[in-house]
Every structure is written in C-alpha cells, then in structure tokens.
Coordinates of C-alpha atoms in Angstrom, one line a residue:
M1 CA 0.2 0.0 0.0
R2 CA 1.4 3.6 -1.1
F3 CA 0.4 6.2 0.9
D4 CA 0.5 10.2 -0.8
L5 CA 1.6 12.6 2.0
P6 CA 0.8 16.2 2.8
T7 CA 3.8 17.5 0.7
P8 CA 4.2 17.4 -2.8
G9 CA 6.9 14.9 -3.9
F10 CA 6.6 12.3 -0.5
S11 CA 4.9 9.5 0.0
F12 CA 5.5 6.2 2.1
E13 CA 4.9 2.8 0.7
L14 CA 3.9 -0.6 3.5
L15 CA 5.0 -3.3 2.4
A16 CA 4.8 -5.6 5.0
T17 CA 3.8 -6.6 9.1
L18 CA 5.3 -7.7 12.0
G19 CA 3.2 -7.7 15.0
H20 CA 3.3 -4.1 15.9
A21 CA 6.7 -4.2 13.1
R22 CA 6.4 -3.1 10.1
A23 CA 8.9 -2.5 6.5
G24 CA 8.6 0.2 4.0
I25 CA 9.6 3.0 2.2
L26 CA 9.5 6.5 2.5
H27 CA 9.7 8.2 -1.4
T28 CA 11.0 11.8 -1.8
P29 CA 11.8 14.0 -4.4
R30 CA 16.2 13.4 -3.6
G31 CA 16.0 9.4 -2.9
D32 CA 14.2 6.8 -1.8
I33 CA 14.1 5.7 2.1
P34 CA 13.5 2.1 2.6
T35 CA 12.1 1.5 6.3
P36 CA 13.6 0.6 9.3
V37 CA 15.7 3.3 8.7
F38 CA 18.5 4.7 11.0
M39 CA 19.6 8.3 9.8
P40 CA 23.8 8.8 10.9
V41 CA 23.9 12.4 13.1
G42 CA 25.8 15.0 11.1
T43 CA 24.8 17.7 13.4
A44 CA 27.0 20.6 12.4
G45 CA 27.3 20.1 8.7
T46 CA 29.0 16.8 8.9
V47 CA 28.9 13.1 10.7
K48 CA 31.7 13.3 12.5
A49 CA 34.8 11.7 10.2
M50 CA 32.8 10.4 7.6
T51 CA 33.3 12.1 4.0
A52 CA 29.7 12.3 2.1
D53 CA 31.5 9.7 -0.6
E54 CA 32.2 7.5 2.9
L55 CA 28.9 7.9 3.8
R56 CA 27.6 7.1 0.0
A57 CA 29.7 3.8 0.0
E58 CA 28.1 -0.1 0.2
P59 CA 28.4 -1.8 2.7
L60 CA 27.1 1.3 5.4
D61 CA 25.0 2.9 2.6
A62 CA 23.3 5.5 4.7
K63 CA 20.1 6.9 2.8
I64 CA 19.5 9.8 4.7
I65 CA 21.5 11.9 7.1
L66 CA 20.7 14.4 10.2
G67 CA 21.6 18.1 10.3
N68 CA 20.4 20.0 13.2
T69 CA 18.9 23.7 12.8
Y70 CA 20.7 25.2 16.8
H71 CA 24.0 24.8 16.0
L72 CA 24.6 25.3 11.6
Y73 CA 21.7 28.2 12.6
L74 CA 25.1 29.9 15.4
R75 CA 28.3 28.3 13.1
P76 CA 29.2 29.0 10.2
G77 CA 24.7 31.3 10.3
L78 CA 22.6 31.5 7.7
E79 CA 24.7 33.7 5.7
V80 CA 26.8 31.5 5.1
M81 CA 24.3 28.8 4.6
E82 CA 22.0 30.8 1.8
L83 CA 25.4 32.4 0.3
A84 CA 26.3 28.0 0.1
G85 CA 23.0 27.0 -1.3
G86 CA 21.6 24.7 1.0
L87 CA 23.3 22.2 3.2
H88 CA 23.0 19.5 0.5
A89 CA 25.8 21.7 -1.1
F90 CA 27.8 23.5 1.4
Q91 CA 28.2 19.3 2.7
K92 CA 28.0 18.1 -0.8
W93 CA 25.7 15.6 0.0
D94 CA 23.4 14.6 -2.9
R95 CA 20.5 12.2 -0.8
P96 CA 17.5 13.3 1.7
I97 CA 18.4 15.1 5.4
L98 CA 16.2 15.8 8.3
T99 CA 17.2 18.3 10.3
D100 CA 16.1 18.7 13.7
S101 CA 14.4 21.5 15.1
G102 CA 17.4 22.8 17.3
G103 CA 13.9 22.7 20.4
F104 CA 15.8 19.7 22.6
Q105 CA 19.5 21.7 22.4
V106 CA 18.5 25.0 23.3
F107 CA 16.9 23.0 26.0
S108 CA 20.2 21.3 26.2
L109 CA 22.8 22.9 26.1
S110 CA 22.3 26.8 26.3
G111 CA 22.1 29.1 28.9
I112 CA 18.4 29.9 29.0
N113 CA 17.1 33.9 29.4
E114 CA 13.7 33.5 29.3
I115 CA 11.2 30.9 28.0
D116 CA 7.8 31.6 26.6
D117 CA 4.2 31.4 24.8
D118 CA 6.1 33.1 22.2
G119 CA 9.9 31.4 21.9
V120 CA 12.7 30.8 23.9
T121 CA 16.0 33.4 24.9
F122 CA 19.0 31.5 25.1
R123 CA 22.4 32.0 25.4
S124 CA 25.4 30.3 22.6
H125 CA 27.6 27.8 24.2
I126 CA 29.6 29.0 21.8
D127 CA 30.2 32.9 23.1
G128 CA 27.5 33.4 25.1
S129 CA 25.8 35.2 23.2
K130 CA 21.8 35.7 23.2
H131 CA 20.0 34.2 20.5
R132 CA 15.6 33.8 20.5
L133 CA 14.5 31.0 18.7
T134 CA 10.4 30.5 18.0
P135 CA 8.7 28.0 15.3
E136 CA 8.9 30.4 13.3
V137 CA 12.7 31.4 13.5
S138 CA 13.1 27.8 13.8
M139 CA 11.5 27.4 10.2
H140 CA 12.9 30.0 8.7
I141 CA 16.3 28.8 9.3
Q142 CA 15.1 24.9 8.3
K143 CA 14.2 26.5 4.9
V144 CA 18.1 28.3 4.5
L145 CA 19.2 24.7 4.9
G146 CA 17.2 23.1 2.7
S147 CA 16.8 20.0 4.0
D148 CA 14.0 17.7 3.0
I149 CA 12.8 17.1 6.3
A150 CA 12.1 19.6 8.8
M151 CA 10.6 18.5 12.3
V152 CA 8.3 21.6 13.9
F153 CA 9.9 23.4 17.0
D154 CA 8.8 21.8 20.6
Q155 CA 9.7 22.0 23.9
C156 CA 11.4 18.7 25.2
P157 CA 11.5 18.2 28.8
P158 CA 13.6 15.6 30.6
G159 CA 11.6 13.0 30.4
D160 CA 10.7 12.4 33.9
A161 CA 9.5 16.3 34.9
P162 CA 6.8 17.1 36.9
A163 CA 3.4 16.8 35.6
D164 CA 2.5 20.3 35.6
V165 CA 5.8 20.9 33.5
Q166 CA 5.0 17.7 31.1
E167 CA 1.6 19.5 30.7
T168 CA 3.0 23.3 29.6
A169 CA 5.3 21.4 27.2
L170 CA 2.3 19.9 26.3
A171 CA 0.6 23.3 25.3
R172 CA 3.1 25.1 23.8
T173 CA 4.5 21.9 21.3
T174 CA 1.0 22.1 20.0
A175 CA 0.5 25.6 20.1
W176 CA 4.4 25.6 18.3
A177 CA 3.1 22.9 15.8
E178 CA 0.4 24.9 14.7
R179 CA 2.4 27.6 14.1
C180 CA 5.0 25.3 12.1
R181 CA 2.5 24.2 10.0
R182 CA 1.5 27.8 8.5
A183 CA 5.1 29.1 8.7
E184 CA 6.6 29.1 5.1
R185 CA 8.7 25.7 3.9
A186 CA 11.1 25.2 1.1
Q187 CA 9.9 24.1 -1.8
G188 CA 9.6 20.2 -1.9
Q189 CA 10.4 20.3 2.0
A190 CA 8.2 17.9 4.4
L191 CA 7.2 18.5 8.2
F192 CA 6.9 16.0 10.8
G193 CA 4.9 17.1 14.1
I194 CA 6.1 15.5 17.1
V195 CA 4.7 14.4 20.3
Q196 CA 5.6 14.6 24.2
G197 CA 4.7 13.7 27.4
G198 CA 7.1 11.7 29.1
I199 CA 6.4 8.6 30.9
D200 CA 2.6 8.4 30.9
T201 CA 1.3 6.8 28.3
Q202 CA -2.1 8.8 28.6
R203 CA -0.2 11.9 28.3
R204 CA 1.6 10.7 25.3
L205 CA -1.9 9.4 23.3
R206 CA -3.3 12.7 24.4
H207 CA -1.0 14.6 23.0
A208 CA -0.7 12.5 20.0
A209 CA -4.2 13.1 18.5
E210 CA -4.0 16.9 19.0
I211 CA -0.8 16.4 16.9
T212 CA -1.4 13.8 14.3
K213 CA -5.0 16.2 13.8
L214 CA -3.0 19.0 12.5
D215 CA -1.5 16.3 9.3
F216 CA 1.9 16.8 9.5
D217 CA 4.2 13.8 6.5
G218 CA 5.5 12.7 9.6
H219 CA 5.2 12.1 13.8
A220 CA 8.5 11.8 15.7
L221 CA 7.9 10.7 19.7
G222 CA 10.1 12.9 21.8
G223 CA 11.2 13.1 24.7
L224 CA 13.0 9.5 25.2
A225 CA 15.7 9.0 26.7
V226 CA 16.0 11.7 28.1
G227 CA 16.0 10.8 31.7
E228 CA 13.9 8.8 32.8
S229 CA 14.4 4.4 33.2
V230 CA 14.9 2.0 30.2
Q231 CA 11.2 0.5 31.5
D232 CA 9.5 3.0 30.7
T233 CA 11.1 4.3 27.7
Y234 CA 9.8 0.8 26.3
R235 CA 6.7 1.1 27.6
V236 CA 6.1 4.2 26.1
L237 CA 7.5 2.4 22.9
D238 CA 5.4 -0.6 23.2
E239 CA 2.0 1.8 25.0
V240 CA 1.9 4.7 22.1
A241 CA 4.2 4.1 18.9
H242 CA 1.6 1.7 16.6
T243 CA -1.2 3.8 17.8
L244 CA 0.5 7.0 15.5
P245 CA -1.1 6.9 12.2
A246 CA -0.1 3.7 9.7
E247 CA -0.2 5.8 6.6
R248 CA 3.1 7.6 7.9
P249 CA 6.2 7.5 8.5
R250 CA 7.0 7.0 12.9
Y251 CA 10.1 8.4 13.6
L252 CA 11.9 7.8 17.5
M253 CA 14.4 11.1 17.9
G254 CA 17.6 10.5 19.6
V255 CA 17.1 6.1 20.5
G256 CA 19.6 4.2 21.1
T257 CA 21.2 1.1 21.9
P258 CA 20.7 -1.5 19.4
A259 CA 18.4 -3.6 21.9
D260 CA 16.9 0.2 21.7
L261 CA 16.6 0.1 17.8
T262 CA 15.1 -3.8 17.6
R263 CA 12.6 -2.6 20.6
G264 CA 11.5 0.4 18.9
I265 CA 10.7 -1.6 15.1
Q266 CA 8.7 -4.3 17.1
A267 CA 7.1 -1.5 18.6
G268 CA 6.2 0.2 15.4
I269 CA 9.0 3.0 14.6
D270 CA 10.2 3.7 11.4
M271 CA 12.5 5.7 11.7
F272 CA 15.7 6.6 14.0
D273 CA 18.9 8.2 14.9
C274 CA 21.0 8.5 17.9
V275 CA 24.8 9.6 18.2
M276 CA 26.1 6.9 20.0
P277 CA 27.2 5.2 17.3
T278 CA 29.5 8.3 16.5
R279 CA 30.3 9.3 19.9
N280 CA 31.0 5.8 20.3
A281 CA 33.9 4.9 18.0
R282 CA 35.8 7.9 19.3
N283 CA 35.3 7.1 22.9
G284 CA 37.1 3.9 22.1
Y285 CA 33.6 1.5 22.0
L286 CA 33.4 -0.7 19.3
F287 CA 30.2 -2.7 19.1
S288 CA 30.0 -6.1 16.8
A289 CA 28.0 -9.4 16.2
S290 CA 28.8 -10.7 19.6
G291 CA 26.3 -8.4 21.4
Q292 CA 29.6 -8.0 23.6
R293 CA 31.7 -3.9 23.5
V294 CA 34.3 -4.0 22.7
N295 CA 36.7 -1.2 24.5
I296 CA 39.5 -0.6 22.4
P297 CA 41.6 0.4 24.9
N298 CA 42.0 -3.1 26.7
A299 CA 45.4 -4.2 27.2
A300 CA 44.1 -7.7 25.3
N301 CA 44.0 -5.6 21.8
R302 CA 47.0 -4.8 22.7
T303 CA 48.4 -8.0 20.7
D304 CA 45.3 -9.3 18.9
F305 CA 45.4 -9.1 15.2
G306 CA 41.4 -10.1 14.4
P307 CA 39.1 -7.6 13.4
I308 CA 36.9 -6.0 15.4
D309 CA 33.9 -8.0 13.8
P310 CA 34.4 -11.5 12.2
E311 CA 31.1 -11.0 10.7
C312 CA 31.2 -7.6 9.6
P313 CA 31.9 -6.9 5.5
C314 CA 33.4 -2.7 6.4
S315 CA 36.4 -1.8 5.4
T316 CA 37.7 -1.0 8.9
C317 CA 37.1 -4.4 9.5
R318 CA 37.7 -6.4 5.9
T319 CA 42.0 -4.1 6.2
H320 CA 43.0 -3.8 9.9
S321 CA 43.1 -5.6 13.1
R322 CA 41.8 -4.6 16.8
A323 CA 45.8 -3.8 17.8
Y324 CA 46.5 -1.8 14.9
L325 CA 43.2 0.2 15.9
R326 CA 44.4 0.7 19.9
H327 CA 47.7 1.5 18.3
L328 CA 45.4 4.0 16.2
Y329 CA 43.7 5.5 19.8
T330 CA 46.1 5.2 22.4
G331 CA 47.8 7.8 20.3
K332 CA 45.5 9.9 19.2
E333 CA 46.2 9.2 15.7
I334 CA 43.1 11.5 14.0
L335 CA 43.0 8.0 11.9
Y336 CA 41.3 6.2 14.8
A337 CA 38.2 8.1 14.5
R338 CA 37.6 7.2 11.1
L339 CA 37.7 4.1 11.0
A340 CA 35.9 3.4 14.7
T341 CA 33.6 5.4 13.3
L342 CA 32.6 4.0 9.6
H343 CA 32.7 0.5 11.9
N344 CA 29.9 1.5 13.6
L345 CA 27.6 3.1 11.2
T346 CA 27.7 0.1 9.1
F347 CA 27.1 -2.0 12.7
Y348 CA 23.9 -0.2 12.7
A349 CA 22.9 0.6 9.9
R350 CA 23.4 -3.1 8.3
H351 CA 21.2 -4.7 12.2
V352 CA 18.1 -2.4 11.3
R353 CA 18.4 -3.7 7.2
A354 CA 18.1 -7.8 8.8
L355 CA 15.3 -6.4 11.3
R356 CA 13.6 -4.9 8.0
D357 CA 14.5 -8.0 5.9
R358 CA 13.7 -10.3 8.7
I359 CA 9.9 -8.5 8.2
L360 CA 9.6 -8.4 4.9
A361 CA 10.8 -12.5 5.1
E362 CA 8.1 -13.4 7.6
G363 CA 5.4 -10.7 8.2
R364 CA 2.1 -10.5 5.9
R365 CA 2.3 -8.2 3.3
A366 CA 0.3 -4.6 2.8

C-alpha cells in the first residue's frame, strides 16, 4: 500500500508487517529511503570523521542523514548557508537530509534566559551571545538549510519532569506545531510533528491525538531517553508507537542502543537517529555481532590481530586489526576516528536492515 503524504513528491509505501513492526519505503524527491532506517547524525554539517563518499558507499550506504538547526544557525550561520545554496550544496550530500528543529539543543545545551509561549531566549554555548528562537525562526532556518524533512519546534522537558511541567510543554508544543505548519517552507520540504508527554502514556496518547490532527507528513516521538528509565522508555514505545497513523512514517528521536532500535522496530517505529555509534566510536567503544561491546583501549587488544567483528563487511574489519586500532587510539591518531566510526555506523545500518529483511521474509504483505 502506498500513501501520498501532504507535501508533494513524498509518499510512504507500506510493504509488510510483523506484529507492530513494519517494513516500507519513504519516497522523497531526492531518493527512496527503505524503512526501518537508522539515520547517521551530522549535527553541524558533518557526520563526524566521515566523508560523503564513505557514507554513500556499500555496505554502509546511508540513505538519509541529519543536520541540526541550532548548531548550523550558530555556526557557520545563515549568511554562509544562504551563500552556499543550502546544506546539501554546502556539505556535498545529494541524498535526503532531516533537520532537527533545535528545540532539544536549546533546552539541553544553552543557558536559557527566558521561555514563554512565543519561544525561547537563550545564550549560545559557543560564545554566550544572546539569541531568540521561535517556531517561525526555526522554520526559517530550516528553509534556508533546505532539508528534505524539517521538524517542528517543540519544548522537550526531561522524561521524568513533574506533571505541571509536562502539561505546559504539551500545550506549547501543540501551539508551536500549528505555527510551524503555517510557516513558509522550502520547496519540496516535508514537515514532521513531534509528540511529547514524558512517561505518562495517557498524556502521550492525548498529545498524539492533538499532533496527528494537524496533518503532518510524519510523526515523531520526542522526549524519550532523556532521564527516564529504560523500562519506562520501552513501556511508552509499546503503548504509543503503534497508535500513530499507519499511513505516515513514525520517527523515534535520539534513541539509542542496538537493543533500543530492535525494541522500537517491534513497537512500530520506522526511523531512528542517535549519536551513540559515532560518539562511542570516538571514545573507544565498538559494536560487534556477538553482542559484546569492544572496548578498544583494553590491554587484551594490544596483540589481538583479528578484526573488531569477523561478521562485519566494513573496510575497517576487512583491513585492520584490533591491535592496530588500539595503537591508533592510544596514540591519538586522527585515522582512528574515521575507521572506528565507519565500523559502528556500518554495524547500525546492518542491524536495522537485518530486522527489515526479517519483516519482509516473515511478515504479512501489506
């Protein structure tokens, strides 16, 4: 079944289901995105340590990456982005890009001076300069960036925040979503809504009803893995994800481990992003098919001339040993970050694709 989305040129094709899990294709003007999909995070116009060619090459073959409104607005700034012709041209990436609205970063990174029903006044984490971010400003920045999928500006409270804080955030997020919906967008730019509500599933379901009425191209669950327990995260996923409209893609923002992705897919999520594979790589933690995380600085790797993961087809595992990677890491060699990041991103991509293949092989055709 193929469903046209509100933004021309976008559609979502549902191929098979296995329980609540789904396999599909998000069709965009810049290319098709098989789902479920993990989206590498390129916050500041780069997936750290990776070139565009490395991201595009098999077996990683990233179909979509992320950028961030907050970070790109502060540096290099809108003037540079306008002169460059948008984020795709600036970073030489010809496949889809999703941009986060900046809401999470404003609340997590900045010294907030004032939050009100209109928006947020904040100080830059870079130089302390004062700025104002509203739904309209966020949408304008994302228009200049020219992302394929923009996110609404939302208030993201901690997952375990008190009920009154959650209710205020819900009211503002709905109002801001309506304002984002009315704002002018770049041509061919889809817009996703965000569902907040913390760990109270009834609040989540109530907010989902408000957001889905606004006819967005897709719907995201925000405000998870921001302080609550893993058990609470999974409970919310299990009770809420599958209730979001089946004809629109579902996105779980900023989550998480390979186990989190598996659980999210089982709950009905189609799209994921997280800094974990890239950040963990740079910090010496690598993923393997055995399920055991490889801590590359460990002394045991000093004379281990085998690959990180014998089952991994990435060029790092085909070419280099744990001993060599440990040598690069302990010597603070720049090459380490590139090799380790390529492996972790490949692991995540293959993990999600394997789950997709299972849905297609064992599930019910849509």
